[in-house]
XYZ file of C-alpha atoms in Angstrom:
724
model
C 285.563 75.026 20.899
C 283.742 76.921 18.135
C 279.991 76.856 17.686
C 279.975 74.249 14.934
C 282.125 71.821 16.914
C 280.113 72.379 20.082
C 276.863 71.653 18.270
C 278.241 68.450 16.779
C 279.453 67.128 20.127
C 282.623 65.183 20.869
C 284.036 62.979 18.134
C 284.041 59.211 18.658
C 287.009 56.955 18.002
C 287.670 55.590 14.539
C 287.142 51.805 14.556
C 286.370 48.710 12.496
C 284.018 46.165 14.091
C 283.185 42.672 12.847
C 280.215 40.387 13.453
C 281.421 36.939 12.233
C 277.998 35.298 12.543
C 276.386 37.819 10.240
C 279.552 38.219 8.133
C 279.430 41.974 8.408
C 281.940 44.759 9.007
C 281.132 48.170 10.422
C 283.641 50.920 9.611
C 283.089 54.020 11.713
C 284.777 57.390 11.677
C 284.213 60.135 14.248
C 280.670 60.848 13.036
C 279.791 58.373 10.272
C 279.496 54.642 9.661
C 279.789 52.407 6.618
C 278.279 48.904 6.833
C 279.125 46.037 4.473
C 278.192 42.348 4.587
C 278.677 39.116 2.675
C 275.560 37.499 1.294
C 274.720 34.429 -0.810
C 277.447 33.399 -3.261
C 279.857 35.606 -1.305
C 278.405 38.759 -2.825
C 279.581 41.778 -0.837
C 276.888 44.422 -0.399
C 276.586 47.789 1.274
C 273.794 47.953 3.851
C 274.286 51.434 5.313
C 276.231 54.680 4.828
C 275.263 57.529 7.089
C 275.475 58.886 10.661
C 277.448 56.777 13.099
C 275.696 53.667 14.435
C 276.572 50.882 16.885
C 277.362 47.260 16.103
C 273.968 46.340 17.543
C 272.338 48.761 15.111
C 274.357 47.187 12.313
C 273.128 43.723 13.307
C 269.519 44.899 13.216
C 270.019 46.454 9.789
C 271.637 43.262 8.545
C 268.858 41.039 9.905
C 266.239 43.222 8.256
C 267.930 43.243 4.890
C 266.072 41.057 2.411
C 267.629 39.983 -0.835
C 264.333 40.086 -2.835
C 263.578 42.217 -5.828
C 265.205 39.996 -8.452
C 263.497 39.186 -11.714
C 264.507 37.876 -15.094
C 265.255 41.493 -16.033
C 267.010 42.621 -12.869
C 269.297 41.476 -10.097
C 268.781 41.893 -6.384
C 272.308 43.150 -5.841
C 272.326 45.750 -8.589
C 273.330 49.081 -7.127
C 274.196 47.635 -3.713
C 277.351 45.653 -4.471
C 280.628 46.949 -3.098
C 282.534 45.850 -6.165
C 280.275 44.709 -9.012
C 282.085 42.471 -11.470
C 281.403 41.436 -15.040
C 279.634 38.090 -14.791
C 276.536 36.455 -13.408
C 273.123 38.087 -12.904
C 274.330 41.686 -12.815
C 273.167 44.560 -14.952
C 274.818 47.535 -13.275
C 278.035 49.041 -14.625
C 280.820 46.621 -13.619
C 283.857 47.845 -11.724
C 285.916 44.873 -12.917
C 285.929 43.238 -16.334
C 288.699 40.852 -17.409
C 289.515 38.598 -20.336
C 291.888 35.658 -20.516
C 292.133 34.181 -23.965
C 288.494 34.062 -25.065
C 287.049 33.720 -21.581
C 285.447 36.631 -19.715
C 283.538 36.950 -16.479
C 284.344 36.742 -12.771
C 283.083 34.176 -10.239
C 284.698 34.764 -6.885
C 284.690 33.162 -3.464
C 285.559 34.898 -0.221
C 288.990 33.879 1.088
C 289.247 35.866 4.311
C 289.575 39.272 5.910
C 292.193 41.102 7.907
C 292.015 44.334 9.866
C 294.970 46.354 11.057
C 294.452 49.614 12.880
C 291.841 51.510 10.906
C 292.370 49.497 7.708
C 290.390 46.521 6.414
C 291.251 44.061 3.639
C 288.743 41.615 2.174
C 290.154 38.846 -0.028
C 288.380 37.045 -2.859
C 289.531 34.530 -5.465
C 288.400 33.570 -8.948
C 289.652 30.026 -9.538
C 288.902 30.033 -13.263
C 291.179 32.989 -13.892
C 293.551 32.222 -10.991
C 292.931 35.800 -9.893
C 293.124 37.210 -6.377
C 290.983 40.273 -5.696
C 291.688 42.295 -2.563
C 289.330 45.117 -1.591
C 290.985 47.656 0.688
C 289.343 50.130 3.079
C 291.043 52.744 5.249
C 289.844 55.390 7.687
C 292.310 57.923 9.049
C 291.854 58.618 12.777
C 289.856 61.790 13.297
C 288.459 61.855 9.736
C 285.327 60.476 8.065
C 286.836 60.125 4.587
C 286.806 56.439 3.641
C 289.657 55.527 1.292
C 289.114 52.539 -0.976
C 291.234 50.793 -3.576
C 291.548 47.376 -5.215
C 294.513 45.072 -5.701
C 294.511 42.332 -8.345
C 297.072 39.515 -8.506
C 297.146 37.066 -11.404
C 298.721 33.661 -10.814
C 298.342 32.154 -14.271
C 297.445 28.597 -13.249
C 294.669 27.031 -15.376
C 291.628 25.588 -13.722
C 288.676 23.459 -14.736
C 286.690 23.634 -16.898
C 288.914 22.849 -19.835
C 287.876 25.816 -21.929
C 290.063 28.068 -19.798
C 293.194 28.954 -21.684
C 296.819 28.010 -21.026
C 298.557 28.775 -17.744
C 300.950 31.312 -19.210
C 298.299 33.316 -21.092
C 298.103 36.948 -19.952
C 295.042 38.362 -18.236
C 293.717 41.612 -19.684
C 292.039 44.078 -17.357
C 289.414 45.615 -19.611
C 288.135 47.645 -16.674
C 289.673 47.740 -13.196
C 288.005 50.442 -11.130
C 289.080 51.416 -7.660
C 285.695 51.032 -5.962
C 281.935 51.339 -6.224
C 279.927 53.694 -4.006
C 276.307 52.637 -3.365
C 274.229 55.571 -2.117
C 271.278 54.990 0.279
C 267.791 55.189 -1.175
C 266.130 58.614 -1.119
C 263.111 60.047 -2.901
C 265.245 61.894 -5.405
C 268.837 62.659 -6.204
C 270.704 65.760 -7.277
C 274.162 65.495 -8.816
C 276.901 68.051 -8.243
C 279.872 68.050 -10.608
C 282.741 70.286 -11.738
C 282.942 70.835 -15.482
C 284.647 73.467 -17.616
C 287.183 74.218 -20.323
C 290.452 76.078 -20.642
C 290.157 79.421 -18.786
C 286.841 78.323 -17.258
C 287.736 75.395 -15.000
C 285.818 73.951 -12.010
C 282.402 75.345 -12.894
C 279.968 73.925 -10.318
C 276.747 72.461 -11.727
C 273.914 70.968 -9.677
C 270.877 69.289 -11.181
C 268.618 66.234 -10.979
C 270.386 62.944 -11.540
C 269.104 61.430 -14.780
C 267.979 57.832 -14.894
C 270.483 55.573 -16.537
C 274.201 56.284 -16.460
C 275.798 59.703 -16.223
C 279.440 59.510 -17.229
C 282.065 61.920 -15.954
C 285.346 61.290 -17.720
C 288.570 62.494 -19.274
C 290.111 60.953 -22.373
C 292.764 63.676 -22.520
C 295.578 61.757 -20.830
C 295.433 64.093 -17.845
C 292.763 65.066 -15.325
C 291.387 67.662 -17.809
C 289.759 71.064 -17.802
C 286.476 69.535 -18.968
C 285.650 67.426 -15.894
C 287.142 66.917 -12.460
C 287.088 63.436 -10.840
C 284.715 64.413 -8.021
C 280.972 64.283 -7.590
C 278.396 64.785 -4.852
C 274.859 63.488 -4.454
C 272.053 64.769 -2.254
C 268.270 64.476 -2.197
C 267.771 67.899 -3.729
C 267.315 69.790 -0.459
C 270.875 70.084 0.878
C 272.356 73.580 1.097
C 275.627 74.932 2.448
C 274.948 74.102 6.111
C 272.101 71.553 6.149
C 271.227 68.239 4.577
C 272.755 64.890 3.701
C 275.521 64.783 1.106
C 277.422 61.804 -0.288
C 280.556 62.616 -2.302
C 283.577 60.845 -3.736
C 286.834 61.782 -5.470
C 289.300 59.732 -7.505
C 293.029 60.149 -6.834
C 294.221 59.864 -10.429
C 295.887 62.310 -12.847
C 295.536 60.489 -16.162
C 292.491 59.550 -18.225
C 289.659 58.413 -15.952
C 285.967 57.603 -15.784
C 283.306 57.820 -13.083
C 279.906 56.358 -13.993
C 277.009 57.480 -11.774
C 274.046 55.162 -12.273
C 270.404 55.440 -11.326
C 269.172 51.949 -12.024
C 265.740 50.592 -12.860
C 265.351 49.414 -9.246
C 265.932 53.042 -8.112
C 269.309 52.192 -6.596
C 272.094 54.705 -7.178
C 275.724 53.686 -7.456
C 278.961 55.185 -8.783
C 281.992 53.272 -10.034
C 285.267 54.901 -10.968
C 288.871 54.347 -11.906
C 291.578 54.958 -14.528
C 290.806 54.732 -18.220
C 288.071 56.522 -20.132
C 286.460 53.432 -21.700
C 286.372 49.630 -21.561
C 289.089 48.965 -24.125
C 291.709 47.950 -21.587
C 293.659 49.331 -18.648
C 296.485 46.839 -18.125
C 297.654 43.347 -19.033
C 298.992 41.032 -16.348
C 301.432 38.210 -16.920
C 301.469 35.332 -14.407
C 302.791 36.587 -11.083
C 302.026 40.260 -11.781
C 299.743 42.545 -9.779
C 297.769 45.703 -10.383
C 296.842 48.209 -7.697
C 294.244 50.836 -8.462
C 294.437 54.420 -7.260
C 292.354 55.441 -4.266
C 288.698 56.350 -4.725
C 287.741 58.180 -1.530
C 284.207 58.786 -0.260
C 282.480 60.893 2.388
C 279.060 61.186 3.993
C 278.091 64.428 5.701
C 274.822 65.545 7.268
C 275.990 69.163 7.491
C 275.354 70.145 3.888
C 277.816 70.913 1.142
C 279.815 73.250 3.399
C 280.545 70.613 6.022
C 281.443 68.140 3.264
C 283.959 70.609 1.820
C 285.510 71.294 5.205
C 285.889 67.554 5.833
C 287.605 67.083 2.468
C 289.900 70.051 3.108
C 290.943 68.896 6.581
C 291.690 65.360 5.380
C 293.791 66.597 2.461
C 295.790 68.946 4.661
C 296.388 66.137 7.158
C 297.095 63.182 4.852
C 297.420 64.155 1.176
C 299.231 67.456 0.545
C 302.936 67.530 1.512
C 303.828 69.880 4.393
C 300.274 71.219 4.408
C 300.609 72.585 7.942
C 302.979 75.243 6.570
C 301.650 78.315 4.787
C 302.727 78.818 1.194
C 304.793 81.908 0.309
C 303.596 84.913 -1.701
C 304.755 84.293 -5.263
C 305.752 86.438 -8.225
C 305.842 84.920 -11.727
C 307.578 86.709 -14.587
C 305.504 85.417 -17.525
C 303.125 88.336 -18.072
C 305.971 90.815 -17.674
C 308.369 89.252 -20.178
C 306.801 86.385 -22.120
C 309.631 84.734 -24.065
C 311.623 87.982 -24.183
C 313.616 87.439 -21.011
C 317.199 88.138 -19.989
C 319.163 87.469 -16.844
C 319.363 91.175 -16.003
C 315.682 91.707 -16.725
C 314.787 88.889 -14.349
C 317.071 90.352 -11.690
C 315.395 93.752 -12.056
C 311.949 92.184 -11.671
C 313.162 90.237 -8.647
C 314.390 93.426 -6.991
C 310.999 95.080 -7.496
C 309.163 91.957 -6.272
C 311.254 91.754 -3.109
C 310.335 95.348 -2.328
C 306.662 94.357 -2.312
C 307.139 91.585 0.237
C 307.169 88.724 -2.290
C 308.740 85.538 -0.897
C 309.119 83.327 -4.001
C 310.297 84.608 -7.398
C 309.646 82.330 -10.391
C 311.145 82.593 -13.868
C 308.662 81.203 -16.374
C 309.013 79.817 -19.906
C 311.971 80.854 -22.086
C 315.049 80.231 -19.940
C 316.209 76.956 -21.601
C 317.446 75.514 -24.875
C 316.562 77.505 -28.015
C 313.310 78.597 -26.383
C 312.864 82.085 -27.848
C 309.256 81.259 -28.818
C 306.874 78.314 -28.452
C 308.221 76.519 -31.527
C 311.506 75.197 -30.144
C 313.430 73.983 -27.128
C 311.038 71.764 -25.196
C 312.988 68.713 -24.074
C 316.341 70.489 -23.757
C 316.420 71.337 -20.049
C 319.667 73.306 -19.923
C 319.842 77.115 -19.598
C 319.961 79.118 -22.836
C 323.647 80.111 -23.143
C 322.872 83.517 -24.684
C 320.438 84.509 -21.964
C 322.116 82.761 -19.033
C 325.802 82.322 -19.987
C 326.696 81.142 -16.470
C 323.556 79.058 -15.967
C 320.764 79.876 -13.546
C 322.969 80.126 -10.461
C 323.688 83.897 -10.717
C 319.972 84.699 -10.991
C 319.020 82.257 -8.235
C 321.694 83.637 -5.926
C 320.547 87.207 -6.599
C 316.974 86.204 -5.741
C 318.175 84.486 -2.574
C 320.198 87.584 -1.598
C 316.954 89.575 -1.673
C 315.414 87.243 0.905
C 313.264 85.288 -1.543
C 313.195 81.715 -2.768
C 313.746 80.964 -6.453
C 311.608 78.913 -8.829
C 311.458 77.935 -12.503
C 308.880 76.732 -15.032
C 309.278 73.354 -16.777
C 307.181 71.191 -19.105
C 308.923 67.807 -18.895
C 306.313 65.661 -20.661
C 306.553 67.629 -23.897
C 308.982 67.957 -26.784
C 309.242 70.347 -29.724
C 310.210 68.740 -33.042
C 312.729 71.589 -33.173
C 314.834 70.380 -30.247
C 317.995 68.415 -29.653
C 316.007 65.767 -27.799
C 313.595 65.101 -30.662
C 316.356 65.017 -33.244
C 318.101 62.367 -31.124
C 315.007 60.376 -30.128
C 311.942 60.902 -32.338
C 310.738 57.471 -31.198
C 310.246 58.819 -27.675
C 307.198 60.841 -28.728
C 303.790 59.218 -28.575
C 302.821 58.215 -32.111
C 301.073 55.590 -34.182
C 302.860 53.868 -37.083
C 301.836 55.204 -40.461
C 299.844 58.075 -38.982
C 300.517 61.788 -38.788
C 302.111 63.070 -35.582
C 299.663 65.708 -34.424
C 301.285 68.893 -33.197
C 299.434 71.173 -30.802
C 301.147 74.348 -29.628
C 304.006 73.188 -31.887
C 304.752 70.271 -29.580
C 304.358 66.527 -29.174
C 303.828 64.432 -26.044
C 306.702 62.322 -24.790
C 305.890 58.727 -23.908
C 306.671 58.926 -20.203
C 305.478 55.338 -19.826
C 308.890 54.357 -21.224
C 311.502 53.796 -18.549
C 314.259 55.326 -20.694
C 312.229 58.526 -21.054
C 311.623 58.609 -17.313
C 315.324 58.201 -16.640
C 316.273 60.921 -19.138
C 313.821 63.399 -17.613
C 314.917 62.636 -14.071
C 318.593 63.023 -14.931
C 317.981 66.306 -16.753
C 315.864 67.802 -13.970
C 318.076 66.449 -11.203
C 321.135 68.034 -12.817
C 319.258 71.305 -13.241
C 318.145 71.388 -9.603
C 321.689 70.589 -8.528
C 323.177 73.385 -10.641
C 321.593 76.273 -8.744
C 319.640 76.925 -5.532
C 316.184 76.201 -7.002
C 313.395 75.899 -4.447
C 310.288 75.617 -6.605
C 309.213 74.037 -9.895
C 306.073 74.943 -11.829
C 305.398 71.659 -13.696
C 303.247 72.362 -16.751
C 301.511 70.205 -19.386
C 300.170 72.328 -22.220
C 298.452 69.802 -24.436
C 296.556 66.493 -24.129
C 297.221 63.113 -25.712
C 296.171 62.769 -29.358
C 298.307 59.980 -30.840
C 298.677 57.718 -27.828
C 300.558 54.996 -29.640
C 303.634 52.994 -28.703
C 305.152 51.153 -31.695
C 306.780 47.869 -30.745
C 305.039 47.589 -27.384
C 303.039 44.322 -27.104
C 300.280 46.056 -25.130
C 300.289 49.732 -26.186
C 297.131 50.499 -24.181
C 299.218 50.530 -21.028
C 300.605 53.891 -22.121
C 297.587 55.653 -20.572
C 298.205 54.108 -17.169
C 301.976 54.023 -17.127
C 302.506 57.572 -18.440
C 300.818 58.928 -15.323
C 302.670 56.479 -13.113
C 305.907 57.638 -14.775
C 305.117 61.289 -14.000
C 304.430 60.362 -10.382
C 307.687 58.407 -10.223
C 309.771 61.333 -11.512
C 308.146 63.785 -9.100
C 308.681 61.409 -6.188
C 312.351 60.885 -7.093
C 312.978 64.614 -7.429
C 311.407 65.360 -4.070
C 313.464 62.617 -2.472
C 316.712 63.798 -4.089
C 316.023 67.472 -3.282
C 314.442 67.789 0.169
C 312.548 71.027 0.502
C 311.724 71.250 -3.204
C 308.166 72.494 -3.797
C 306.208 71.638 -6.954
C 303.179 73.330 -8.490
C 300.937 71.256 -10.748
C 299.880 73.106 -13.883
C 298.335 71.952 -17.136
C 297.395 74.938 -19.238
C 295.896 76.232 -16.014
C 293.709 73.797 -14.065
C 293.981 70.740 -16.300
C 295.747 68.541 -13.748
C 294.109 68.982 -10.344
C 293.179 65.838 -8.423
C 293.977 63.914 -5.256
C 296.683 61.902 -7.042
C 298.898 64.795 -8.103
C 298.250 66.580 -4.802
C 300.078 63.788 -2.964
C 303.324 65.002 -4.535
C 302.762 68.718 -5.205
C 302.445 71.670 -2.861
C 299.969 73.766 -4.820
C 298.144 73.882 -8.151
C 297.696 76.536 -10.801
C 293.936 76.970 -10.777
C 293.438 78.585 -14.185
C 295.245 80.615 -16.822
C 292.297 82.986 -16.503
C 293.450 85.668 -14.061
C 290.427 87.938 -14.440
C 289.442 88.549 -10.795
C 285.685 88.345 -11.415
C 285.875 85.128 -13.448
C 288.183 83.682 -10.809
C 285.490 83.959 -8.114
C 283.346 81.400 -9.963
C 286.341 79.166 -10.651
C 287.438 79.376 -7.009
C 283.899 78.674 -5.770
C 283.815 75.377 -7.659
C 287.391 74.532 -6.703
C 286.537 74.920 -3.005
C 283.876 72.197 -3.144
C 286.616 69.592 -2.827
C 290.082 71.218 -2.728
C 291.475 73.449 0.053
C 292.601 77.061 -0.314
C 296.038 75.928 0.883
C 296.768 74.542 -2.603
C 294.876 77.093 -4.738
C 297.368 79.439 -6.367
C 295.730 82.721 -7.454
C 297.433 85.649 -9.170
C 296.690 89.333 -9.352
C 297.769 90.534 -12.806
C 297.565 93.718 -14.838
C 294.459 95.666 -15.815
C 292.962 95.548 -18.423
C 293.076 91.773 -18.081
C 295.016 89.988 -20.817
C 292.189 87.512 -21.500
C 289.016 89.584 -21.639
C 290.111 93.212 -21.363
C 288.153 93.834 -18.157
C 289.291 96.851 -16.149
C 289.393 96.352 -12.372
C 290.957 98.106 -9.417
C 294.158 96.851 -7.903
C 292.390 96.324 -4.593
C 289.734 94.131 -6.230
C 292.327 92.082 -8.114
C 294.433 91.524 -5.025
C 291.540 90.590 -2.766
C 290.200 88.133 -5.310
C 293.627 86.435 -5.289
C 293.805 86.545 -1.478
C 291.214 83.735 -1.333
C 294.003 81.211 -1.902
C 297.795 81.203 -2.204
C 298.511 84.778 -3.290
C 300.587 85.367 -6.390
C 301.513 88.417 -8.459
C 301.917 88.186 -12.213
C 301.851 91.660 -13.728
C 304.624 93.747 -15.242
C 306.091 95.512 -12.213
C 308.336 97.670 -14.396
C 305.219 99.438 -15.722
C 303.816 100.217 -12.253
C 303.947 103.728 -10.795
C 305.373 104.359 -7.340
C 301.815 104.686 -6.032
C 300.824 101.356 -7.571
C 303.871 99.604 -6.144
C 303.098 101.063 -2.717
C 299.534 99.757 -2.857
C 300.733 96.311 -3.963
C 303.080 96.231 -0.973
C 300.206 97.261 1.294
C 297.974 94.480 -0.048
C 300.728 91.864 0.278
C 301.187 92.906 3.905
C 297.410 92.753 4.408
C 297.330 89.204 3.050
C 300.159 88.067 5.294
C 298.158 89.045 8.381
C 295.355 86.643 7.426
C 297.032 83.996 5.255
C 297.222 81.493 8.124
C 293.421 81.638 8.247
C 292.933 81.469 4.468
C 295.321 78.570 3.937
C 294.834 76.599 7.152
C 291.431 77.682 8.457
C 287.941 76.267 7.976
C 286.092 77.604 4.925
C 282.493 78.838 5.075
C 280.890 79.928 1.808
C 278.518 82.593 3.133
C 277.270 83.889 -0.216
C 277.624 82.180 -3.577
C 278.232 83.790 -6.944
C 274.660 83.682 -8.263
C 273.491 87.212 -7.373
C 276.733 89.047 -8.051
C 277.855 88.981 -4.411
C 280.378 86.427 -3.160
C 281.420 86.175 0.484
C 283.678 83.573 2.088
C 284.887 83.212 5.652
C 287.978 81.412 6.918
C 287.850 80.657 10.638
C 290.422 79.217 12.999
C 289.453 75.749 14.236
C 289.261 77.021 17.827
C 287.162 80.061 16.906
C 289.875 82.482 18.025
C 289.819 84.533 14.828
C 288.336 84.702 11.362
C 288.658 86.661 8.140
C 285.764 87.569 5.857
C 286.464 88.266 2.173
C 283.684 89.682 0.030
C 283.242 90.859 -3.564
C 280.347 92.547 -5.314
C 279.786 93.308 -8.969
C 277.836 96.415 -8.061
C 274.790 97.667 -6.126
C 271.652 96.801 -8.085
C 268.408 98.773 -7.756
C 269.817 100.754 -4.847
C 270.419 97.635 -2.732
C 272.021 98.207 0.643
C 275.280 96.685 1.758
C 274.942 92.927 2.275
C 274.804 91.452 5.768
C 276.174 87.954 6.326
C 275.845 85.640 9.292
C 279.229 84.221 10.202
C 280.058 80.651 11.183
C 282.617 78.852 13.291
C 282.941 81.512 16.016
C 282.624 81.395 19.804
C 279.112 82.631 20.534
C 280.040 83.576 24.109
C 283.040 85.711 23.111
C 283.529 89.195 21.710
C 285.490 89.918 18.559
C 287.391 93.044 17.621
C 288.331 93.997 14.078
C 292.080 93.887 13.524
C 292.136 97.651 12.876
C 290.551 98.212 16.299
C 287.663 100.241 14.880
C 284.799 97.938 15.850
C 283.857 95.224 18.317
C 281.076 92.649 18.023
C 279.482 89.845 20.005
C 280.172 86.407 18.583
C 276.501 85.583 19.064
C 275.417 88.683 17.129
C 277.883 87.982 14.332
C 276.494 84.481 13.866
C 272.777 85.151 14.446
C 272.235 88.718 13.233
C 275.246 89.088 10.952
C 277.993 91.452 9.904
C 277.264 94.336 7.526
C 279.861 94.569 4.765
C 279.790 98.323 4.252
C 282.606 98.345 1.682
C 280.373 96.413 -0.728
C 277.868 99.249 -1.062
C 279.799 101.583 -3.310
C 281.543 101.320 -6.660
C 281.287 98.601 -9.274
C 283.446 95.568 -8.551
C 283.989 96.384 -4.890
C 285.699 94.176 -2.335
C 286.146 93.916 1.416
C 288.335 92.183 3.964
C 287.338 92.037 7.637
C 289.727 90.403 10.111
C 288.132 89.514 13.459
C 290.094 88.520 16.556
C 288.589 87.184 19.778
C 289.079 89.645 22.642
């Protein structure tokens, strides 16, 4: 057992307990508890979210909870409700708002509860709208992440009073969030969020939570570069290893909104779900149901570092496919060839890549249709006959013969006006009648909400994957929605929801039809990274920005919620294509070693010495990749002072790897010393090269000097420690 686990003590069993007299439920993970209870008018409130407590403790908390605090300008339940609805004396942001005919508002009654294993379902009913509302909770054994989602079923039967509309009238879901997260009262709150833009994704920002409503959202039609659907709250004192942190993440890859509210009664609550505004999510006909995506939450009293490690472990165990297997070292041909690719040129690159120890060779854009530039070909997913006269099979078989897997780039949701697909089906592109079709990057967005579009894309991609031994697909999306219209559709707003569902459906069908297929999520870099897409992809493209120094900041923010196991990072040529920065090959490679290592430079321009060093660095990465991708992450030094240090430790403390980067020694500063985490204090550790040996206690309490970070500008280090 490592030091962190020993200090925390043994984990308790995951369980859901019920006190029927007090109408409360206590959901407990290994180290945390979440307490909810029904109050007057069947209002469901949160009474506690923090370190694990007993049912007796829960009863005492419930008995001491007083409803008071209401006035003509406030409601007692504001900020404490588990699922605030539009209607009645509520002034917080509602999670659910519906309209049937001209009637709005929800008045529910509790219908019952059922628990199965570590899952809980609470049922409510609104008689006026003939609407069933089921609130779902789930804890996975061994994890403290609480998964929540909501299911709505509309029956269509009218009820008194008479002003309710006809039985067959549809019910519009103006807002249908997954959950609300009430946060316990503290003296102050600090909000952590991930914002950014293209080439500058997942920038971590922490600052005081403003009173009122802070909205995190995407109206882009995908997760977006601008915001990521995750947030964390603390009282302003939490650091990497100490303090209380509450965080939540939405598992959705389309437009979304999370509203974090600090109300006039000082309560803090966040609601979140699909859709960027209140103009409508879905419309239900009688007998139809809607199920929201999961909105997952976590409490940790071990600071932001422990929260990240809990998120990572849960995703590797229950979200990411095959996450117990390390991802291969990848080479991508884009920066070497751009659109100017040939079958022989790709074979030559593959031969060079195999000599470096690369395990997955990927041919990027330009292999299909009339795709000789970015103005044509999207939508025509058959190999270009001039470049690949016999299809992709000869190239794929050559790659396989070199001992590597073979992958391709696709952008299924897009279409160029100059394509066979668009000429045959211009109506398949998102557009609004009488309005200009906005082109970005010379392309339009297909309406993947349409079932015929879904079927076309599946058939095209299925045939492609069946035509050659293709192991990997880089699924890109290089522009957002702009003209999200659907002529002829009675409820065109559903495009936002059903486009994303359609993408999920195609991915799921392809994985089922082609066992072993791996998918990388890409959207102009990191524009589609979230817990929803990660359920059906093996890794994500973190950013188009491959500058190794910029990437450290991007990767730091990424690691707050997402594990290194899914973070694809490339080492490319110097000077960097984006900003012209000149860096050493060692620095570039070690920056990329913090995740799933990829190479993306032009290997044909490398000298023999450069190729030899690349091979050496690939071999170096392979000795520690099991720790990077599957180990526990400790952020030892952030990016604020120009020095970044991360540690990946085995869960049992048997070994660890320390990666460090420094912009340069300032004012004659000495080499940094970092105190490690997650080791066995009673053991001794030897560096993998056999040159040094250290006490685990000394490494954690006194620290490890990173001598390689004392010298030149943009220096890096890698120290692999193994328990003796």
